[in-house]
JSON list of C-alpha atoms in Angstrom, two decimals:
[
{"chain": "Y", "resi": 255, "resn": "ALA", "atom": "CA", "xyz": [-16.10, -1.56, 5.92]},
{"chain": "Y", "resi": 256, "resn": "GLN", "atom": "CA", "xyz": [-14.15, -3.88, 3.70]},
{"chain": "Y", "resi": 257, "resn": "THR", "atom": "CA", "xyz": [-11.67, -6.53, 4.69]},
{"chain": "Y", "resi": 258, "resn": "VAL", "atom": "CA", "xyz": [-8.94, -8.27, 2.74]},
{"chain": "Y", "resi": 259, "resn": "THR", "atom": "CA", "xyz": [-7.53, -11.62, 3.77]},
{"chain": "Y", "resi": 260, "resn": "GLN", "atom": "CA", "xyz": [-4.42, -13.38, 2.57]},
{"chain": "Y", "resi": 261, "resn": "SER", "atom": "CA", "xyz": [-4.29, -16.86, 4.05]},
{"chain": "Y", "resi": 262, "resn": "GLN", "atom": "CA", "xyz": [-0.73, -17.73, 3.03]},
{"chain": "Y", "resi": 263, "resn": "PRO", "atom": "CA", "xyz": [1.82, -15.89, 5.18]},
{"chain": "Y", "resi": 264, "resn": "GLU", "atom": "CA", "xyz": [4.77, -17.46, 3.36]},
{"chain": "Y", "resi": 265, "resn": "MET", "atom": "CA", "xyz": [5.31, -19.34, 0.14]},
{"chain": "Y", "resi": 266, "resn": "SER", "atom": "CA", "xyz": [8.26, -20.54, -1.84]},
{"chain": "Y", "resi": 267, "resn": "VAL", "atom": "CA", "xyz": [8.69, -21.58, -5.46]},
{"chain": "Y", "resi": 268, "resn": "GLN", "atom": "CA", "xyz": [11.51, -22.81, -7.61]},
{"chain": "Y", "resi": 269, "resn": "GLU", "atom": "CA", "xyz": [12.84, -20.50, -10.25]},
{"chain": "Y", "resi": 270, "resn": "ALA", "atom": "CA", "xyz": [10.97, -20.86, -13.57]},
{"chain": "Y", "resi": 271, "resn": "GLU", "atom": "CA", "xyz": [7.97, -22.52, -11.95]},
{"chain": "Y", "resi": 272, "resn": "THR", "atom": "CA", "xyz": [4.48, -21.12, -11.40]},
{"chain": "Y", "resi": 273, "resn": "VAL", "atom": "CA", "xyz": [3.01, -20.01, -8.10]},
{"chain": "Y", "resi": 274, "resn": "THR", "atom": "CA", "xyz": [-0.43, -18.78, -7.09]},
{"chain": "Y", "resi": 275, "resn": "LEU", "atom": "CA", "xyz": [-1.08, -16.40, -4.20]},
{"chain": "Y", "resi": 276, "resn": "SER", "atom": "CA", "xyz": [-4.56, -16.32, -2.70]},
{"chain": "Y", "resi": 277, "resn": "CYS", "atom": "CA", "xyz": [-6.68, -13.40, -1.59]},
{"chain": "Y", "resi": 278, "resn": "THR", "atom": "CA", "xyz": [-10.27, -13.07, -0.45]},
{"chain": "Y", "resi": 279, "resn": "TYR", "atom": "CA", "xyz": [-12.13, -9.91, 0.37]},
{"chain": "Y", "resi": 280, "resn": "ASP", "atom": "CA", "xyz": [-15.40, -8.73, 1.72]},
{"chain": "Y", "resi": 281, "resn": "THR", "atom": "CA", "xyz": [-17.29, -5.61, 0.70]},
{"chain": "Y", "resi": 282, "resn": "SER", "atom": "CA", "xyz": [-20.80, -4.34, 0.23]},
{"chain": "Y", "resi": 283, "resn": "GLU", "atom": "CA", "xyz": [-19.76, -2.06, -2.62]},
{"chain": "Y", "resi": 284, "resn": "ASN", "atom": "CA", "xyz": [-20.55, -2.96, -6.18]},
{"chain": "Y", "resi": 285, "resn": "ASN", "atom": "CA", "xyz": [-17.91, -0.87, -7.94]},
{"chain": "Y", "resi": 286, "resn": "TYR", "atom": "CA", "xyz": [-14.38, -1.29, -6.71]},
{"chain": "Y", "resi": 287, "resn": "TYR", "atom": "CA", "xyz": [-10.84, -2.13, -7.72]},
{"chain": "Y", "resi": 288, "resn": "LEU", "atom": "CA", "xyz": [-8.50, -4.85, -6.61]},
{"chain": "Y", "resi": 289, "resn": "PHE", "atom": "CA", "xyz": [-4.73, -4.80, -6.76]},
{"chain": "Y", "resi": 290, "resn": "TRP", "atom": "CA", "xyz": [-1.63, -6.76, -6.10]},
{"chain": "Y", "resi": 291, "resn": "TYR", "atom": "CA", "xyz": [1.31, -4.77, -4.82]},
{"chain": "Y", "resi": 292, "resn": "LYS", "atom": "CA", "xyz": [4.87, -6.03, -4.49]},
{"chain": "Y", "resi": 293, "resn": "GLN", "atom": "CA", "xyz": [7.24, -4.90, -1.75]},
{"chain": "Y", "resi": 294, "resn": "PRO", "atom": "CA", "xyz": [10.80, -6.16, -2.32]},
{"chain": "Y", "resi": 295, "resn": "PRO", "atom": "CA", "xyz": [13.11, -6.26, 0.70]},
{"chain": "Y", "resi": 296, "resn": "SER", "atom": "CA", "xyz": [14.02, -2.71, 1.71]},
{"chain": "Y", "resi": 297, "resn": "ARG", "atom": "CA", "xyz": [12.56, -1.28, -1.46]},
{"chain": "Y", "resi": 298, "resn": "GLN", "atom": "CA", "xyz": [9.50, 0.65, -2.49]},
{"chain": "Y", "resi": 299, "resn": "MET", "atom": "CA", "xyz": [6.10, -0.92, -2.91]},
{"chain": "Y", "resi": 300, "resn": "ILE", "atom": "CA", "xyz": [5.07, -1.10, -6.55]},
{"chain": "Y", "resi": 301, "resn": "LEU", "atom": "CA", "xyz": [1.83, -1.94, -8.30]},
{"chain": "Y", "resi": 302, "resn": "VAL", "atom": "CA", "xyz": [1.91, -5.33, -10.01]},
{"chain": "Y", "resi": 303, "resn": "ILE", "atom": "CA", "xyz": [-1.57, -5.65, -11.45]},
{"chain": "Y", "resi": 304, "resn": "ARG", "atom": "CA", "xyz": [-5.01, -4.07, -11.23]},
{"chain": "Y", "resi": 305, "resn": "GLN", "atom": "CA", "xyz": [-8.52, -5.48, -11.75]},
{"chain": "Y", "resi": 306, "resn": "GLU", "atom": "CA", "xyz": [-11.70, -3.47, -12.12]},
{"chain": "Y", "resi": 307, "resn": "ALA", "atom": "CA", "xyz": [-14.64, -5.24, -10.51]},
{"chain": "Y", "resi": 308, "resn": "TYR", "atom": "CA", "xyz": [-16.97, -4.45, -13.40]},
{"chain": "Y", "resi": 309, "resn": "LYS", "atom": "CA", "xyz": [-14.69, -6.24, -15.86]},
{"chain": "Y", "resi": 310, "resn": "GLN", "atom": "CA", "xyz": [-15.22, -9.97, -16.17]},
{"chain": "Y", "resi": 311, "resn": "GLN", "atom": "CA", "xyz": [-11.98, -10.50, -18.05]},
{"chain": "Y", "resi": 312, "resn": "ASN", "atom": "CA", "xyz": [-9.04, -11.32, -15.81]},
{"chain": "Y", "resi": 313, "resn": "ALA", "atom": "CA", "xyz": [-6.18, -8.85, -15.91]},
{"chain": "Y", "resi": 314, "resn": "THR", "atom": "CA", "xyz": [-2.78, -9.90, -17.24]},
{"chain": "Y", "resi": 315, "resn": "GLU", "atom": "CA", "xyz": [0.58, -8.16, -17.11]},
{"chain": "Y", "resi": 316, "resn": "ASN", "atom": "CA", "xyz": [3.36, -10.17, -18.71]},
{"chain": "Y", "resi": 317, "resn": "ARG", "atom": "CA", "xyz": [4.11, -13.06, -16.32]},
{"chain": "Y", "resi": 318, "resn": "PHE", "atom": "CA", "xyz": [1.47, -11.93, -13.83]},
{"chain": "Y", "resi": 319, "resn": "SER", "atom": "CA", "xyz": [-2.21, -12.76, -14.12]},
{"chain": "Y", "resi": 320, "resn": "VAL", "atom": "CA", "xyz": [-5.17, -12.82, -11.80]},
{"chain": "Y", "resi": 321, "resn": "ASN", "atom": "CA", "xyz": [-8.13, -15.11, -11.29]},
{"chain": "Y", "resi": 322, "resn": "PHE", "atom": "CA", "xyz": [-10.97, -12.81, -10.27]},
{"chain": "Y", "resi": 323, "resn": "GLN", "atom": "CA", "xyz": [-14.10, -14.53, -8.98]},
{"chain": "Y", "resi": 324, "resn": "LYS", "atom": "CA", "xyz": [-16.48, -11.72, -8.05]},
{"chain": "Y", "resi": 325, "resn": "ALA", "atom": "CA", "xyz": [-19.28, -13.87, -6.64]},
{"chain": "Y", "resi": 326, "resn": "ALA", "atom": "CA", "xyz": [-16.83, -15.76, -4.45]},
{"chain": "Y", "resi": 327, "resn": "LYS", "atom": "CA", "xyz": [-14.97, -12.53, -3.61]},
{"chain": "Y", "resi": 328, "resn": "SER", "atom": "CA", "xyz": [-11.71, -14.16, -4.52]},
{"chain": "Y", "resi": 329, "resn": "PHE", "atom": "CA", "xyz": [-8.74, -12.57, -6.24]},
{"chain": "Y", "resi": 330, "resn": "SER", "atom": "CA", "xyz": [-5.64, -14.72, -6.71]},
{"chain": "Y", "resi": 331, "resn": "LEU", "atom": "CA", "xyz": [-2.35, -13.82, -8.35]},
{"chain": "Y", "resi": 332, "resn": "LYS", "atom": "CA", "xyz": [-0.51, -16.25, -10.60]},
{"chain": "Y", "resi": 333, "resn": "ILE", "atom": "CA", "xyz": [3.16, -15.70, -11.30]},
{"chain": "Y", "resi": 334, "resn": "SER", "atom": "CA", "xyz": [4.48, -17.71, -14.23]},
{"chain": "Y", "resi": 335, "resn": "ASP", "atom": "CA", "xyz": [8.13, -18.45, -14.93]},
{"chain": "Y", "resi": 336, "resn": "SER", "atom": "CA", "xyz": [9.12, -17.21, -11.48]},
{"chain": "Y", "resi": 337, "resn": "GLN", "atom": "CA", "xyz": [12.33, -15.22, -11.32]},
{"chain": "Y", "resi": 338, "resn": "LEU", "atom": "CA", "xyz": [14.68, -14.50, -8.42]},
{"chain": "Y", "resi": 339, "resn": "GLY", "atom": "CA", "xyz": [13.64, -10.85, -8.60]},
{"chain": "Y", "resi": 340, "resn": "ASP", "atom": "CA", "xyz": [10.08, -11.86, -7.76]},
{"chain": "Y", "resi": 341, "resn": "THR", "atom": "CA", "xyz": [11.18, -12.52, -4.18]},
{"chain": "Y", "resi": 342, "resn": "ALA", "atom": "CA", "xyz": [9.16, -10.02, -2.14]},
{"chain": "Y", "resi": 343, "resn": "MET", "atom": "CA", "xyz": [6.14, -9.43, 0.05]},
{"chain": "Y", "resi": 344, "resn": "TYR", "atom": "CA", "xyz": [2.97, -9.40, -1.99]},
{"chain": "Y", "resi": 345, "resn": "PHE", "atom": "CA", "xyz": [-0.05, -7.49, -0.79]},
{"chain": "Y", "resi": 346, "resn": "CYS", "atom": "CA", "xyz": [-3.58, -7.82, -2.04]},
{"chain": "Y", "resi": 347, "resn": "ALA", "atom": "CA", "xyz": [-5.44, -4.51, -1.78]},
{"chain": "Y", "resi": 348, "resn": "PHE", "atom": "CA", "xyz": [-8.93, -3.12, -2.23]},
{"chain": "Y", "resi": 349, "resn": "MET", "atom": "CA", "xyz": [-10.01, 0.35, -3.27]},
{"chain": "Y", "resi": 350, "resn": "GLY", "atom": "CA", "xyz": [-13.62, 1.49, -3.22]},
{"chain": "Y", "resi": 351, "resn": "ASN", "atom": "CA", "xyz": [-15.09, 4.78, -4.22]},
{"chain": "Y", "resi": 352, "resn": "ALA", "atom": "CA", "xyz": [-13.79, 6.90, -1.36]},
{"chain": "Y", "resi": 353, "resn": "GLY", "atom": "CA", "xyz": [-10.69, 8.33, -2.95]},
{"chain": "Y", "resi": 354, "resn": "ASN", "atom": "CA", "xyz": [-7.18, 6.96, -2.96]},
{"chain": "Y", "resi": 355, "resn": "MET", "atom": "CA", "xyz": [-7.59, 4.77, 0.10]},
{"chain": "Y", "resi": 356, "resn": "LEU", "atom": "CA", "xyz": [-6.33, 1.21, -0.01]},
{"chain": "Y", "resi": 357, "resn": "THR", "atom": "CA", "xyz": [-7.28, -1.61, 2.33]},
{"chain": "Y", "resi": 358, "resn": "PHE", "atom": "CA", "xyz": [-4.48, -4.15, 2.38]},
{"chain": "Y", "resi": 359, "resn": "GLY", "atom": "CA", "xyz": [-4.35, -7.81, 3.22]},
{"chain": "Y", "resi": 360, "resn": "GLY", "atom": "CA", "xyz": [-1.75, -9.11, 5.63]},
{"chain": "Y", "resi": 361, "resn": "GLY", "atom": "CA", "xyz": [0.69, -10.01, 2.90]},
{"chain": "Y", "resi": 362, "resn": "THR", "atom": "CA", "xyz": [2.35, -13.15, 1.56]},
{"chain": "Y", "resi": 363, "resn": "ARG", "atom": "CA", "xyz": [6.11, -13.45, 1.71]},
{"chain": "Y", "resi": 364, "resn": "LEU", "atom": "CA", "xyz": [7.25, -15.15, -1.48]},
{"chain": "Y", "resi": 365, "resn": "MET", "atom": "CA", "xyz": [10.69, -16.60, -1.87]},
{"chain": "Y", "resi": 366, "resn": "VAL", "atom": "CA", "xyz": [11.91, -17.75, -5.26]},
{"chain": "Y", "resi": 367, "resn": "LYS", "atom": "CA", "xyz": [14.61, -20.38, -4.93]},
{"chain": "Y", "resi": 368, "resn": "PRO", "atom": "CA", "xyz": [17.34, -20.95, -7.54]},
{"chain": "K", "resi": 512, "resn": "LYS", "atom": "CA", "xyz": [11.65, 12.04, -12.81]},
{"chain": "K", "resi": 513, "resn": "ALA", "atom": "CA", "xyz": [12.22, 11.93, -9.07]},
{"chain": "K", "resi": 514, "resn": "GLY", "atom": "CA", "xyz": [10.14, 9.50, -7.06]},
{"chain": "K", "resi": 515, "resn": "VAL", "atom": "CA", "xyz": [8.34, 9.98, -3.78]},
{"chain": "K", "resi": 516, "resn": "THR", "atom": "CA", "xyz": [10.80, 11.20, -1.18]},
{"chain": "K", "resi": 517, "resn": "GLN", "atom": "CA", "xyz": [10.32, 10.62, 2.50]},
{"chain": "K", "resi": 518, "resn": "THR", "atom": "CA", "xyz": [12.43, 12.14, 5.24]},
{"chain": "K", "resi": 519, "resn": "PRO", "atom": "CA", "xyz": [13.89, 11.20, 7.56]},
{"chain": "K", "resi": 520, "resn": "ARG", "atom": "CA", "xyz": [14.44, 7.58, 6.58]},
{"chain": "K", "resi": 521, "resn": "TYR", "atom": "CA", "xyz": [15.20, 6.43, 10.09]},
{"chain": "K", "resi": 522, "resn": "LEU", "atom": "CA", "xyz": [14.61, 7.98, 13.46]},
{"chain": "K", "resi": 523, "resn": "ILE", "atom": "CA", "xyz": [14.57, 7.01, 17.10]},
{"chain": "K", "resi": 524, "resn": "LYS", "atom": "CA", "xyz": [12.38, 8.74, 19.65]},
{"chain": "K", "resi": 525, "resn": "THR", "atom": "CA", "xyz": [11.42, 8.11, 23.25]},
{"chain": "K", "resi": 526, "resn": "ARG", "atom": "CA", "xyz": [7.95, 7.71, 24.67]},
{"chain": "K", "resi": 527, "resn": "GLY", "atom": "CA", "xyz": [6.11, 10.98, 25.13]},
{"chain": "K", "resi": 528, "resn": "GLN", "atom": "CA", "xyz": [8.01, 12.83, 22.43]},
{"chain": "K", "resi": 529, "resn": "GLN", "atom": "CA", "xyz": [6.50, 13.95, 19.17]},
{"chain": "K", "resi": 530, "resn": "VAL", "atom": "CA", "xyz": [7.68, 13.39, 15.63]},
{"chain": "K", "resi": 531, "resn": "THR", "atom": "CA", "xyz": [7.12, 14.97, 12.24]},
{"chain": "K", "resi": 532, "resn": "LEU", "atom": "CA", "xyz": [7.60, 13.02, 9.03]},
{"chain": "K", "resi": 533, "resn": "SER", "atom": "CA", "xyz": [7.79, 14.59, 5.61]},
{"chain": "K", "resi": 534, "resn": "CYS", "atom": "CA", "xyz": [6.74, 13.40, 2.19]},
{"chain": "K", "resi": 535, "resn": "SER", "atom": "CA", "xyz": [7.51, 15.04, -1.13]},
{"chain": "K", "resi": 536, "resn": "PRO", "atom": "CA", "xyz": [5.33, 13.55, -3.86]},
{"chain": "K", "resi": 537, "resn": "ILE", "atom": "CA", "xyz": [6.25, 13.10, -7.48]},
{"chain": "K", "resi": 538, "resn": "SER", "atom": "CA", "xyz": [6.15, 16.44, -9.27]},
{"chain": "K", "resi": 539, "resn": "GLY", "atom": "CA", "xyz": [2.62, 17.19, -10.40]},
{"chain": "K", "resi": 540, "resn": "HIS", "atom": "CA", "xyz": [0.98, 14.73, -8.02]},
{"chain": "K", "resi": 541, "resn": "ARG", "atom": "CA", "xyz": [-1.71, 16.29, -5.87]},
{"chain": "K", "resi": 542, "resn": "SER", "atom": "CA", "xyz": [-2.84, 13.33, -3.80]},
{"chain": "K", "resi": 543, "resn": "VAL", "atom": "CA", "xyz": [-0.76, 12.16, -0.87]},
{"chain": "K", "resi": 544, "resn": "SER", "atom": "CA", "xyz": [-1.75, 9.32, 1.43]},
{"chain": "K", "resi": 545, "resn": "TRP", "atom": "CA", "xyz": [-0.05, 7.85, 4.47]},
{"chain": "K", "resi": 546, "resn": "TYR", "atom": "CA", "xyz": [0.09, 4.27, 5.73]},
{"chain": "K", "resi": 547, "resn": "GLN", "atom": "CA", "xyz": [1.47, 2.67, 8.86]},
{"chain": "K", "resi": 548, "resn": "GLN", "atom": "CA", "xyz": [3.16, -0.70, 8.44]},
{"chain": "K", "resi": 549, "resn": "THR", "atom": "CA", "xyz": [3.82, -2.93, 11.45]},
{"chain": "K", "resi": 550, "resn": "PRO", "atom": "CA", "xyz": [4.48, -6.67, 11.76]},
{"chain": "K", "resi": 551, "resn": "GLY", "atom": "CA", "xyz": [1.40, -7.11, 13.92]},
{"chain": "K", "resi": 552, "resn": "GLN", "atom": "CA", "xyz": [-1.19, -4.91, 12.24]},
{"chain": "K", "resi": 553, "resn": "GLY", "atom": "CA", "xyz": [0.15, -4.93, 8.69]},
{"chain": "K", "resi": 554, "resn": "LEU", "atom": "CA", "xyz": [-0.53, -1.95, 6.44]},
{"chain": "K", "resi": 555, "resn": "GLN", "atom": "CA", "xyz": [-3.11, 0.46, 7.75]},
{"chain": "K", "resi": 556, "resn": "PHE", "atom": "CA", "xyz": [-4.39, 3.63, 6.14]},
{"chain": "K", "resi": 557, "resn": "LEU", "atom": "CA", "xyz": [-3.78, 6.79, 8.11]},
{"chain": "K", "resi": 558, "resn": "PHE", "atom": "CA", "xyz": [-5.08, 9.65, 5.97]},
{"chain": "K", "resi": 559, "resn": "GLU", "atom": "CA", "xyz": [-5.19, 11.09, 2.47]},
{"chain": "K", "resi": 560, "resn": "TYR", "atom": "CA", "xyz": [-4.83, 14.64, 1.26]},
{"chain": "K", "resi": 561, "resn": "PHE", "atom": "CA", "xyz": [-5.79, 16.06, -2.09]},
{"chain": "K", "resi": 562, "resn": "SER", "atom": "CA", "xyz": [-5.11, 19.70, -2.96]},
{"chain": "K", "resi": 563, "resn": "GLU", "atom": "CA", "xyz": [-4.48, 20.55, 0.69]},
{"chain": "K", "resi": 564, "resn": "THR", "atom": "CA", "xyz": [-7.75, 18.99, 1.89]},
{"chain": "K", "resi": 565, "resn": "GLN", "atom": "CA", "xyz": [-7.99, 15.87, 3.99]},
{"chain": "K", "resi": 566, "resn": "ARG", "atom": "CA", "xyz": [-10.34, 13.56, 2.13]},
{"chain": "K", "resi": 567, "resn": "ASN", "atom": "CA", "xyz": [-10.15, 10.43, 4.20]},
{"chain": "K", "resi": 568, "resn": "LYS", "atom": "CA", "xyz": [-8.93, 9.45, 7.62]},
{"chain": "K", "resi": 569, "resn": "GLY", "atom": "CA", "xyz": [-8.25, 6.01, 9.00]},
{"chain": "K", "resi": 570, "resn": "ASN", "atom": "CA", "xyz": [-9.05, 4.67, 12.42]},
{"chain": "K", "resi": 571, "resn": "PHE", "atom": "CA", "xyz": [-6.19, 6.19, 14.37]},
{"chain": "K", "resi": 572, "resn": "PRO", "atom": "CA", "xyz": [-6.26, 8.31, 17.52]},
{"chain": "K", "resi": 573, "resn": "GLY", "atom": "CA", "xyz": [-6.09, 12.08, 17.40]},
{"chain": "K", "resi": 574, "resn": "ARG", "atom": "CA", "xyz": [-2.38, 11.94, 18.21]},
{"chain": "K", "resi": 575, "resn": "PHE", "atom": "CA", "xyz": [-1.88, 11.26, 14.52]},
{"chain": "K", "resi": 576, "resn": "SER", "atom": "CA", "xyz": [-2.35, 14.30, 12.33]},
{"chain": "K", "resi": 577, "resn": "GLY", "atom": "CA", "xyz": [-1.25, 15.52, 8.97]},
{"chain": "K", "resi": 578, "resn": "ARG", "atom": "CA", "xyz": [-1.36, 18.35, 6.53]},
{"chain": "K", "resi": 579, "resn": "GLN", "atom": "CA", "xyz": [-0.57, 19.15, 2.96]},
{"chain": "K", "resi": 580, "resn": "PHE", "atom": "CA", "xyz": [1.00, 22.30, 1.65]},
{"chain": "K", "resi": 581, "resn": "SER", "atom": "CA", "xyz": [0.26, 24.21, -1.54]},
{"chain": "K", "resi": 582, "resn": "ASN", "atom": "CA", "xyz": [3.21, 22.53, -3.28]},
{"chain": "K", "resi": 583, "resn": "SER", "atom": "CA", "xyz": [1.62, 19.14, -2.43]},
{"chain": "K", "resi": 584, "resn": "ARG", "atom": "CA", "xyz": [4.30, 18.22, 0.07]},
{"chain": "K", "resi": 585, "resn": "SER", "atom": "CA", "xyz": [2.80, 16.58, 3.11]},
{"chain": "K", "resi": 586, "resn": "GLU", "atom": "CA", "xyz": [3.75, 16.13, 6.71]},
{"chain": "K", "resi": 587, "resn": "MET", "atom": "CA", "xyz": [2.39, 13.84, 9.35]},
{"chain": "K", "resi": 588, "resn": "ASN", "atom": "CA", "xyz": [2.81, 14.37, 13.04]},
{"chain": "K", "resi": 589, "resn": "VAL", "atom": "CA", "xyz": [2.52, 11.96, 15.92]},
{"chain": "K", "resi": 590, "resn": "SER", "atom": "CA", "xyz": [2.36, 13.46, 19.37]},
{"chain": "K", "resi": 591, "resn": "THR", "atom": "CA", "xyz": [2.90, 11.79, 22.73]},
{"chain": "K", "resi": 592, "resn": "LEU", "atom": "CA", "xyz": [4.62, 8.81, 21.18]},
{"chain": "K", "resi": 593, "resn": "GLU", "atom": "CA", "xyz": [3.87, 5.33, 22.46]},
{"chain": "K", "resi": 594, "resn": "LEU", "atom": "CA", "xyz": [5.90, 2.15, 22.01]},
{"chain": "K", "resi": 595, "resn": "GLY", "atom": "CA", "xyz": [3.23, 0.85, 19.66]},
{"chain": "K", "resi": 596, "resn": "ASP", "atom": "CA", "xyz": [3.86, 3.71, 17.26]},
{"chain": "K", "resi": 597, "resn": "SER", "atom": "CA", "xyz": [7.10, 2.04, 16.20]},
{"chain": "K", "resi": 598, "resn": "ALA", "atom": "CA", "xyz": [6.51, 1.31, 12.54]},
{"chain": "K", "resi": 599, "resn": "LEU", "atom": "CA", "xyz": [7.41, 1.98, 8.95]},
{"chain": "K", "resi": 600, "resn": "TYR", "atom": "CA", "xyz": [5.40, 4.97, 7.77]},
{"chain": "K", "resi": 601, "resn": "LEU", "atom": "CA", "xyz": [4.78, 4.94, 4.04]},
{"chain": "K", "resi": 602, "resn": "CYS", "atom": "CA", "xyz": [3.71, 7.82, 1.89]},
{"chain": "K", "resi": 603, "resn": "ALA", "atom": "CA", "xyz": [2.11, 7.37, -1.51]},
{"chain": "K", "resi": 604, "resn": "SER", "atom": "CA", "xyz": [1.25, 9.91, -4.16]},
{"chain": "K", "resi": 605, "resn": "SER", "atom": "CA", "xyz": [-0.92, 10.13, -7.23]},
{"chain": "K", "resi": 606, "resn": "TRP", "atom": "CA", "xyz": [-1.80, 12.95, -9.56]},
{"chain": "K", "resi": 607, "resn": "LEU", "atom": "CA", "xyz": [-5.42, 11.90, -9.84]},
{"chain": "K", "resi": 608, "resn": "ALA", "atom": "CA", "xyz": [-8.22, 12.38, -7.40]},
{"chain": "K", "resi": 609, "resn": "GLU", "atom": "CA", "xyz": [-9.21, 8.83, -8.24]},
{"chain": "K", "resi": 610, "resn": "SER", "atom": "CA", "xyz": [-6.03, 6.99, -9.00]},
{"chain": "K", "resi": 611, "resn": "LEU", "atom": "CA", "xyz": [-7.49, 3.55, -9.57]},
{"chain": "K", "resi": 612, "resn": "GLY", "atom": "CA", "xyz": [-4.74, 2.16, -7.42]},
{"chain": "K", "resi": 613, "resn": "GLU", "atom": "CA", "xyz": [-1.85, 3.70, -9.30]},
{"chain": "K", "resi": 614, "resn": "LEU", "atom": "CA", "xyz": [-0.18, 4.97, -6.19]},
{"chain": "K", "resi": 615, "resn": "PHE", "atom": "CA", "xyz": [3.55, 5.59, -6.11]},
{"chain": "K", "resi": 616, "resn": "PHE", "atom": "CA", "xyz": [5.11, 4.78, -2.79]},
{"chain": "K", "resi": 617, "resn": "GLY", "atom": "CA", "xyz": [8.16, 6.18, -1.06]},
{"chain": "K", "resi": 618, "resn": "GLU", "atom": "CA", "xyz": [10.72, 4.05, 0.74]},
{"chain": "K", "resi": 619, "resn": "GLY", "atom": "CA", "xyz": [9.22, 4.98, 4.08]},
{"chain": "K", "resi": 620, "resn": "SER", "atom": "CA", "xyz": [10.31, 6.48, 7.36]},
{"chain": "K", "resi": 621, "resn": "ARG", "atom": "CA", "xyz": [11.16, 3.89, 9.99]},
{"chain": "K", "resi": 622, "resn": "LEU", "atom": "CA", "xyz": [10.29, 5.15, 13.44]},
{"chain": "K", "resi": 623, "resn": "THR", "atom": "CA", "xyz": [11.51, 3.41, 16.56]},
{"chain": "K", "resi": 624, "resn": "VAL", "atom": "CA", "xyz": [10.04, 4.49, 19.88]},
{"chain": "K", "resi": 625, "resn": "LEU", "atom": "CA", "xyz": [12.03, 3.53, 22.98]}
]
């Protein structure tokens, strides 16, 4: 079984600054996918960024990028130029080869301050 | 294009009762998965259905069950409710058997058990 750990329950950042959210995971699988999901207050969870384990290149989506360290089983999310709308719970998640089944970390509550 | 619709959005039950939650996926999506979200346990996978077949099941007691209909709509049922079943139940859909994490979530059904 796989586990996902997010060691930062809460974080805050000033608007326009950069913040990094940490995530570590454990798995015995070789092919898998890692994700960051965002859950704004009282709104739907949405996919922020995805990383395929077989790809060495770190994924980037606009202001969001990841630092994927496969050997260390680390998968951090960097948010650049933070905006007020980035305030949300962020979940790191793992998907193996058993269908559409996600294993989530405990989440990091991010607050962007004006 | 309508998103994932979950009904009811809020409900209150008493211990020992049963509850049925409904999820209508995005049109054309054939995979529906369910997650339980609580402050203590975080997000936990319940089960996933694809084309009316349960593909995966999480580590929950038999009181939790689900099904998927031919139009891909899904229901989950919890019998003999316990206080610990109070949670936000999230449904997610995808049109692929292997979505690579591109799951579309509903707003959830918030169940309170008194």
